[in-house]
């Protein structure tokens, strides 16, 4: 069976965002854009990425970031784990299995290690497992914003500046396509945030469209450069072994650090999912800004494999950690769209949090 057909069949088994990502990869495998069509699709993708981060700016309340920054011990340890431990793990996996993979795919493990945490899935699984939803939302949202700034220089430091061809132009593109729309969204919150709350379903699909378009553009370039020919069955086995090692460090390491830090159970669970999860919603658009389309597609392979497997692992893990073990897995609805949930204050009274 052709790899694209296998991906299309797998897509029907998962939530909307994962299905769209798999279908984008399948479409890029069967009908890759190149030449003038690729230029046009890339322009549409850039517009979608601009919109994606504008919506993120509208959704993330400035007060939440302020509250998160006050919990410096939790947030500081989480940042060290996400951008320190996981980045070094990615470097280690790259050095260990790099010779068995195409160079750009192997380089993707360093990129995977430096990408920031998710917001929606980490928060949802933490909620199902009985974790602190407030800590999850604030920490993951703050790290998501920090990752836009930190991932590129950290990747350049570990992989060598030539790997991503980083220069002032690259950082200018990051500022114009990612940071500028986020800042505009933050500035326009008083007027447009109610619209976001009234049209959540539409906004979720706009998120998914922007992310899947970025993946399609990146994989189109990778397919044109011979991704499926360069990565055979043995190569996929090595790649998945590397991803499994990263998952073990992510989930096992985050749980261990949370215990050593003596966090209570709820905050330890929040640390687990926020620390172990990696965001394709940030990683895919950022890769397309930092690399040419073909190179971005190769580099993103480990990240997308990790993203899919982290969701498959998180569902039973959240069920096991949950007080009654009777919850159902959440749907991964995009980025920075944490649902309204119910938490408890110190007196045990319920309160609403986002």
Protein backbone atom coordinates (compact mmCIF):
# COMPACT_ATOMS: atom_id res chain seq x y z
CA UNK A 1 0.00 0.00 0.00
CA UNK A 2 1.28 3.49 -0.87
CA UNK A 3 2.39 5.46 2.22
CA UNK A 4 -0.15 8.21 1.44
CA UNK A 5 -3.01 5.69 1.37
CA UNK A 6 -1.88 4.29 4.71
CA UNK A 7 -1.85 7.79 6.20
CA UNK A 8 -5.35 8.49 4.87
CA UNK A 9 -6.64 5.28 6.48
CA UNK A 10 -4.97 6.14 9.79
CA UNK A 11 -6.50 9.62 9.69
CA UNK A 12 -10.01 8.28 10.26
CA UNK A 13 -8.93 6.91 13.66
CA UNK A 14 -7.95 10.17 15.35
CA UNK A 15 -9.24 13.61 16.38
CA UNK A 16 -9.81 16.45 13.87
CA UNK A 17 -6.40 18.11 14.08
CA UNK A 18 -4.46 14.84 13.79
CA UNK A 19 -6.71 13.74 10.92
CA UNK A 20 -6.01 16.98 9.07
CA UNK A 21 -2.26 16.66 9.65
CA UNK A 22 -2.25 13.09 8.32
CA UNK A 23 -4.39 14.08 5.34
CA UNK A 24 -2.08 17.02 4.61
CA UNK A 25 0.88 14.61 4.55
CA UNK A 26 -1.07 12.19 2.34
CA UNK A 27 -2.05 14.98 -0.08
CA UNK A 28 1.53 16.25 -0.21
CA UNK A 29 2.70 12.70 -0.94
CA UNK A 30 0.23 12.21 -3.80
CA UNK A 31 0.00 15.78 -5.15
CA UNK A 32 3.03 17.76 -3.96
CA UNK A 33 3.08 21.44 -4.84
CA UNK A 34 6.20 22.67 -6.63
CA UNK A 35 7.30 25.64 -8.68
CA UNK A 36 4.70 28.38 -9.08
CA UNK A 37 1.91 26.43 -7.33
CA UNK A 38 4.19 25.99 -4.30
CA UNK A 39 4.85 29.75 -4.24
CA UNK A 40 1.11 30.44 -4.27
CA UNK A 41 0.32 27.85 -1.58
CA UNK A 42 3.22 29.14 0.51
CA UNK A 43 1.77 32.66 0.38
CA UNK A 44 -1.62 31.32 1.48
CA UNK A 45 0.09 29.38 4.27
CA UNK A 46 1.95 32.48 5.47
CA UNK A 47 -1.36 34.32 5.65
CA UNK A 48 -2.86 31.43 7.60
CA UNK A 49 0.07 31.43 10.04
CA UNK A 50 -0.33 35.19 10.55
CA UNK A 51 -4.02 34.64 11.32
CA UNK A 52 -3.22 31.71 13.64
CA UNK A 53 -0.95 33.77 15.88
CA UNK A 54 -3.30 36.76 15.75
CA UNK A 55 -6.04 34.51 17.14
CA UNK A 56 -3.61 33.21 19.77
CA UNK A 57 -3.00 36.80 20.85
CA UNK A 58 -6.73 37.37 21.17
CA UNK A 59 -7.27 34.23 23.24
CA UNK A 60 -4.41 34.37 25.74
CA UNK A 61 -5.43 36.73 28.53
CA UNK A 62 -2.64 39.00 29.72
CA UNK A 63 -3.75 38.43 33.30
CA UNK A 64 -3.09 34.67 32.90
CA UNK A 65 0.51 35.31 31.89
CA UNK A 66 0.96 37.55 34.92
CA UNK A 67 -0.44 34.91 37.27
CA UNK A 68 1.81 32.28 35.75
CA UNK A 69 4.92 34.40 36.13
CA UNK A 70 4.25 34.68 39.86
CA UNK A 71 4.50 30.89 40.23
CA UNK A 72 8.17 31.16 39.30
CA UNK A 73 9.22 27.80 40.78
CA UNK A 74 6.73 25.75 38.75
CA UNK A 75 7.19 27.77 35.58
CA UNK A 76 10.98 27.97 35.93
CA UNK A 77 11.39 24.21 36.36
CA UNK A 78 9.01 23.58 33.48
CA UNK A 79 10.95 25.92 31.18
CA UNK A 80 14.23 24.21 32.14
CA UNK A 81 12.72 20.83 31.42
CA UNK A 82 11.07 21.82 28.14
CA UNK A 83 13.96 23.82 26.69
CA UNK A 84 16.82 22.18 28.60
CA UNK A 85 16.29 18.49 29.34
CA UNK A 86 14.23 17.80 26.22
CA UNK A 87 16.60 19.80 24.02
CA UNK A 88 19.58 17.81 25.29
CA UNK A 89 17.62 14.58 24.84
CA UNK A 90 16.96 15.53 21.22
CA UNK A 91 20.66 16.24 20.73
CA UNK A 92 21.55 12.88 22.27
CA UNK A 93 19.10 10.95 20.07
CA UNK A 94 20.39 12.84 17.02
CA UNK A 95 23.97 11.82 17.77
CA UNK A 96 23.00 8.23 18.56
CA UNK A 97 20.83 7.37 15.55
CA UNK A 98 21.76 10.17 13.15
CA UNK A 99 23.99 8.02 10.93
CA UNK A 100 21.05 5.68 10.21
CA UNK A 101 18.75 8.46 8.98
CA UNK A 102 18.79 11.11 6.25
CA UNK A 103 20.70 14.09 7.71
CA UNK A 104 17.75 16.49 7.72
CA UNK A 105 15.42 13.96 9.35
CA UNK A 106 18.04 13.25 12.01
CA UNK A 107 18.38 17.00 12.54
CA UNK A 108 14.66 17.00 13.25
CA UNK A 109 15.29 15.37 16.63
CA UNK A 110 17.17 18.46 17.77
CA UNK A 111 14.30 20.59 16.48
CA UNK A 112 11.80 18.35 18.29
CA UNK A 113 13.71 18.79 21.53
CA UNK A 114 13.70 22.59 21.29
CA UNK A 115 10.03 23.06 20.30
CA UNK A 116 7.73 24.40 23.00
CA UNK A 117 4.88 22.63 24.83
CA UNK A 118 1.26 22.45 23.69
CA UNK A 119 -1.60 24.34 25.32
CA UNK A 120 -4.86 22.59 24.42
CA UNK A 121 -3.90 18.92 24.67
CA UNK A 122 -1.65 19.32 27.73
CA UNK A 123 -4.41 21.22 29.54
CA UNK A 124 -7.17 18.81 28.53
CA UNK A 125 -5.28 15.66 29.53
CA UNK A 126 -4.17 17.29 32.79
CA UNK A 127 -7.81 18.08 33.56
CA UNK A 128 -8.90 14.51 32.86
CA UNK A 129 -6.13 13.14 35.07
CA UNK A 130 -7.06 15.36 38.02
CA UNK A 131 -4.27 17.90 37.54
CA UNK A 132 -4.30 21.64 38.17
CA UNK A 133 -6.01 23.15 35.15
CA UNK A 134 -5.01 26.69 36.10
CA UNK A 135 -1.33 25.73 36.32
CA UNK A 136 -1.55 23.87 32.99
CA UNK A 137 -3.20 26.72 31.08
CA UNK A 138 -0.91 29.44 32.38
CA UNK A 139 2.34 27.46 32.14
CA UNK A 140 1.70 25.97 28.70
CA UNK A 141 0.44 29.27 27.27
CA UNK A 142 3.44 31.15 28.65
CA UNK A 143 5.87 28.52 27.34
CA UNK A 144 4.11 28.56 23.96
CA UNK A 145 4.82 32.26 23.61
CA UNK A 146 8.38 31.87 24.91
CA UNK A 147 9.02 29.07 22.42
CA UNK A 148 8.41 31.38 19.47
CA UNK A 149 11.41 33.39 20.68
CA UNK A 150 13.61 30.63 22.16
CA UNK A 151 13.29 27.68 19.77
CA UNK A 152 15.22 29.20 16.85
CA UNK A 153 18.35 30.37 18.75
CA UNK A 154 18.38 27.22 20.91
CA UNK A 155 18.17 25.02 17.82
CA UNK A 156 20.97 27.04 16.20
CA UNK A 157 23.11 26.65 19.33
CA UNK A 158 22.73 22.85 19.43
CA UNK A 159 22.70 22.12 15.70
CA UNK A 160 25.03 24.86 14.49
CA UNK A 161 23.87 28.17 13.05
CA UNK A 162 24.26 26.88 9.50
CA UNK A 163 21.61 24.19 10.06
CA UNK A 164 18.76 26.69 9.95
CA UNK A 165 20.64 29.45 8.09
CA UNK A 166 19.72 31.83 10.90
CA UNK A 167 20.38 35.49 10.29
CA UNK A 168 18.70 38.82 10.93
CA UNK A 169 16.35 38.14 8.03
CA UNK A 170 15.19 34.89 9.67
CA UNK A 171 14.49 36.62 12.96
CA UNK A 172 12.73 39.40 11.07
CA UNK A 173 10.43 36.81 9.45
CA UNK A 174 9.70 35.29 12.87
CA UNK A 175 8.84 38.75 14.20
CA UNK A 176 6.63 39.69 11.24
CA UNK A 177 4.73 36.41 10.82
CA UNK A 178 4.55 35.15 14.43
CA UNK A 179 5.24 37.89 16.99
CA UNK A 180 3.60 40.87 15.25
CA UNK A 181 0.19 39.18 14.81
CA UNK A 182 0.32 37.91 18.40
CA UNK A 183 1.00 41.46 19.65
CA UNK A 184 -1.85 42.80 17.50
CA UNK A 185 -4.17 40.18 18.94
CA UNK A 186 -3.18 41.14 22.48
CA UNK A 187 -3.79 44.82 21.70
CA UNK A 188 -7.24 44.16 20.18
CA UNK A 189 -8.51 41.88 22.97
CA UNK A 190 -10.94 44.46 24.42
CA UNK A 191 -12.85 44.65 21.12
CA UNK A 192 -12.49 41.22 19.48
CA UNK A 193 -12.18 38.70 22.31
CA UNK A 194 -15.99 38.34 22.69
CA UNK A 195 -16.13 37.29 19.02
CA UNK A 196 -13.68 34.46 19.78
CA UNK A 197 -15.88 33.21 22.60
CA UNK A 198 -19.01 33.30 20.42
CA UNK A 199 -17.44 31.48 17.46
CA UNK A 200 -15.21 28.83 19.04
CA UNK A 201 -16.01 26.14 16.50
CA UNK A 202 -15.18 28.39 13.55
CA UNK A 203 -11.96 29.56 15.21
CA UNK A 204 -10.91 25.97 15.93
CA UNK A 205 -11.30 25.07 12.27
CA UNK A 206 -9.36 28.16 11.20
CA UNK A 207 -6.56 27.01 13.55
CA UNK A 208 -6.56 23.55 12.05
CA UNK A 209 -6.57 24.90 8.50
CA UNK A 210 -3.53 27.12 9.15
CA UNK A 211 -1.55 24.31 10.80
CA UNK A 212 -2.41 21.72 8.14
CA UNK A 213 -1.54 24.18 5.35
CA UNK A 214 1.90 24.70 6.88
CA UNK A 215 2.39 20.93 7.04
CA UNK A 216 1.23 20.50 3.42
CA UNK A 217 3.65 23.14 2.15
CA UNK A 218 6.57 21.69 4.11
CA UNK A 219 5.90 18.09 3.11
CA UNK A 220 5.35 19.02 -0.53
CA UNK A 221 8.91 20.29 -0.63
CA UNK A 222 10.16 17.20 1.22
CA UNK A 223 8.36 14.81 -1.14
CA UNK A 224 9.77 16.63 -4.18
CA UNK A 225 13.22 16.09 -2.66
CA UNK A 226 12.52 12.35 -2.29
CA UNK A 227 11.47 11.93 1.35
CA UNK A 228 9.69 8.60 0.83
CA UNK A 229 12.60 7.20 -1.18
CA UNK A 230 15.24 8.32 1.33
CA UNK A 231 13.37 6.93 4.36
CA UNK A 232 12.72 3.20 3.86
CA UNK A 233 11.20 0.66 6.27
CA UNK A 234 14.40 0.30 8.26
CA UNK A 235 14.70 4.09 8.45
CA UNK A 236 11.16 4.40 9.81
CA UNK A 237 11.94 1.76 12.45
CA UNK A 238 15.01 3.72 13.57
CA UNK A 239 13.05 6.98 13.57
CA UNK A 240 10.23 5.53 15.68
CA UNK A 241 12.76 4.10 18.11
CA UNK A 242 14.21 7.59 18.49
CA UNK A 243 10.74 9.05 19.02
CA UNK A 244 10.02 6.36 21.63
CA UNK A 245 13.20 7.35 23.47
CA UNK A 246 12.11 11.01 23.43
CA UNK A 247 8.68 10.03 24.76
CA UNK A 248 10.31 8.06 27.58
CA UNK A 249 12.45 11.06 28.54
CA UNK A 250 9.49 13.43 28.20
CA UNK A 251 6.91 11.56 30.24
CA UNK A 252 9.23 9.71 32.60
CA UNK A 253 11.50 12.70 33.16
CA UNK A 254 8.65 15.17 33.73
CA UNK A 255 7.01 12.88 36.29
CA UNK A 256 10.33 12.36 38.07
CA UNK A 257 11.18 16.08 38.18
CA UNK A 258 7.71 16.89 39.49
CA UNK A 259 8.23 14.39 42.28
CA UNK A 260 11.71 15.64 43.16
CA UNK A 261 10.34 19.19 43.28
CA UNK A 262 7.72 17.98 45.80
CA UNK A 263 4.80 19.37 43.85
CA UNK A 264 1.41 18.25 45.12
CA UNK A 265 -0.30 15.60 42.99
CA UNK A 266 -2.39 18.06 40.95
CA UNK A 267 0.59 20.25 40.01
CA UNK A 268 2.77 17.19 39.39
CA UNK A 269 0.23 15.92 36.86
CA UNK A 270 0.13 19.35 35.21
CA UNK A 271 3.93 19.37 35.05
CA UNK A 272 3.86 15.90 33.46
CA UNK A 273 1.69 16.78 30.49
CA UNK A 274 2.99 20.34 29.96
CA UNK A 275 6.59 19.09 30.14
CA UNK A 276 6.21 16.02 27.93
CA UNK A 277 3.99 17.41 25.17
CA UNK A 278 5.47 19.08 22.10
CA UNK A 279 3.50 21.47 19.91
CA UNK A 280 3.09 20.81 16.20
CA UNK A 281 0.84 23.88 16.17
CA UNK A 282 3.86 26.09 16.92
CA UNK A 283 6.57 23.82 15.51
CA UNK A 284 5.12 23.45 12.00
CA UNK A 285 4.62 27.18 11.24
CA UNK A 286 7.97 28.07 12.84
CA UNK A 287 9.81 25.44 10.79
CA UNK A 288 8.31 26.87 7.62
CA UNK A 289 9.58 30.33 8.60
CA UNK A 290 13.09 29.11 9.48
CA UNK A 291 13.69 26.62 6.63
CA UNK A 292 12.95 26.32 2.91
CA UNK A 293 9.84 24.19 2.32
CA UNK A 294 11.69 20.98 1.37
CA UNK A 295 14.08 21.22 4.28
CA UNK A 296 11.27 22.09 6.71
CA UNK A 297 9.33 18.97 5.73
CA UNK A 298 12.30 16.71 6.45
CA UNK A 299 13.05 18.39 9.76
CA UNK A 300 9.42 18.15 10.88
CA UNK A 301 9.11 14.36 10.51
CA UNK A 302 10.19 13.50 14.10
CA UNK A 303 8.01 16.29 15.56
CA UNK A 304 4.87 15.10 13.77
CA UNK A 305 5.51 11.47 14.75
CA UNK A 306 6.04 12.55 18.36
CA UNK A 307 2.89 14.71 18.31
CA UNK A 308 0.73 11.79 17.16
CA UNK A 309 2.24 9.29 19.61
CA UNK A 310 2.08 11.68 22.58
CA UNK A 311 -1.70 11.87 22.12
CA UNK A 312 -2.01 8.09 21.86
CA UNK A 313 0.06 7.67 25.04
CA UNK A 314 -1.65 10.45 26.98
CA UNK A 315 -5.18 9.04 26.75
CA UNK A 316 -4.56 5.83 28.75
CA UNK A 317 -2.10 7.62 31.03
CA UNK A 318 -4.67 10.28 31.95
CA UNK A 319 -7.25 7.57 32.55
CA UNK A 320 -4.85 5.73 34.86
CA UNK A 321 -4.01 8.87 36.83
CA UNK A 322 -7.62 10.06 37.06
CA UNK A 323 -9.31 9.67 40.47
CA UNK A 324 -11.94 7.30 39.07
CA UNK A 325 -10.32 6.28 35.75
CA UNK A 326 -13.61 6.80 33.90
CA UNK A 327 -12.80 9.72 31.62
CA UNK A 328 -12.70 9.82 27.86
CA UNK A 329 -9.78 11.26 25.89
CA UNK A 330 -10.08 14.88 24.79
CA UNK A 331 -10.10 16.17 21.27
CA UNK A 332 -7.03 18.09 20.21
CA UNK A 333 -8.69 21.24 18.88
CA UNK A 334 -5.70 23.37 17.97
CA UNK A 335 -3.60 25.88 19.86
CA UNK A 336 -4.15 28.20 22.76
CA UNK A 337 -7.88 27.42 22.97
CA UNK A 338 -8.05 25.90 26.41
CA UNK A 339 -11.61 25.06 27.35
CA UNK A 340 -13.44 26.53 30.30
CA UNK A 341 -13.19 24.00 33.09
CA UNK A 342 -13.98 23.78 36.76
CA UNK A 343 -11.29 23.86 39.40
CA UNK A 344 -11.38 24.38 43.15
CA UNK A 345 -9.94 27.12 45.28
CA UNK A 346 -8.20 26.56 48.58
CA UNK A 347 -11.50 26.37 50.44
CA UNK A 348 -12.68 23.59 48.14
CA UNK A 349 -15.35 25.71 46.45
CA UNK A 350 -15.66 25.30 42.71
CA UNK A 351 -14.64 28.14 40.45
CA UNK A 352 -14.42 28.61 36.71
CA UNK A 353 -11.02 28.86 35.09
CA UNK A 354 -9.73 28.99 31.54
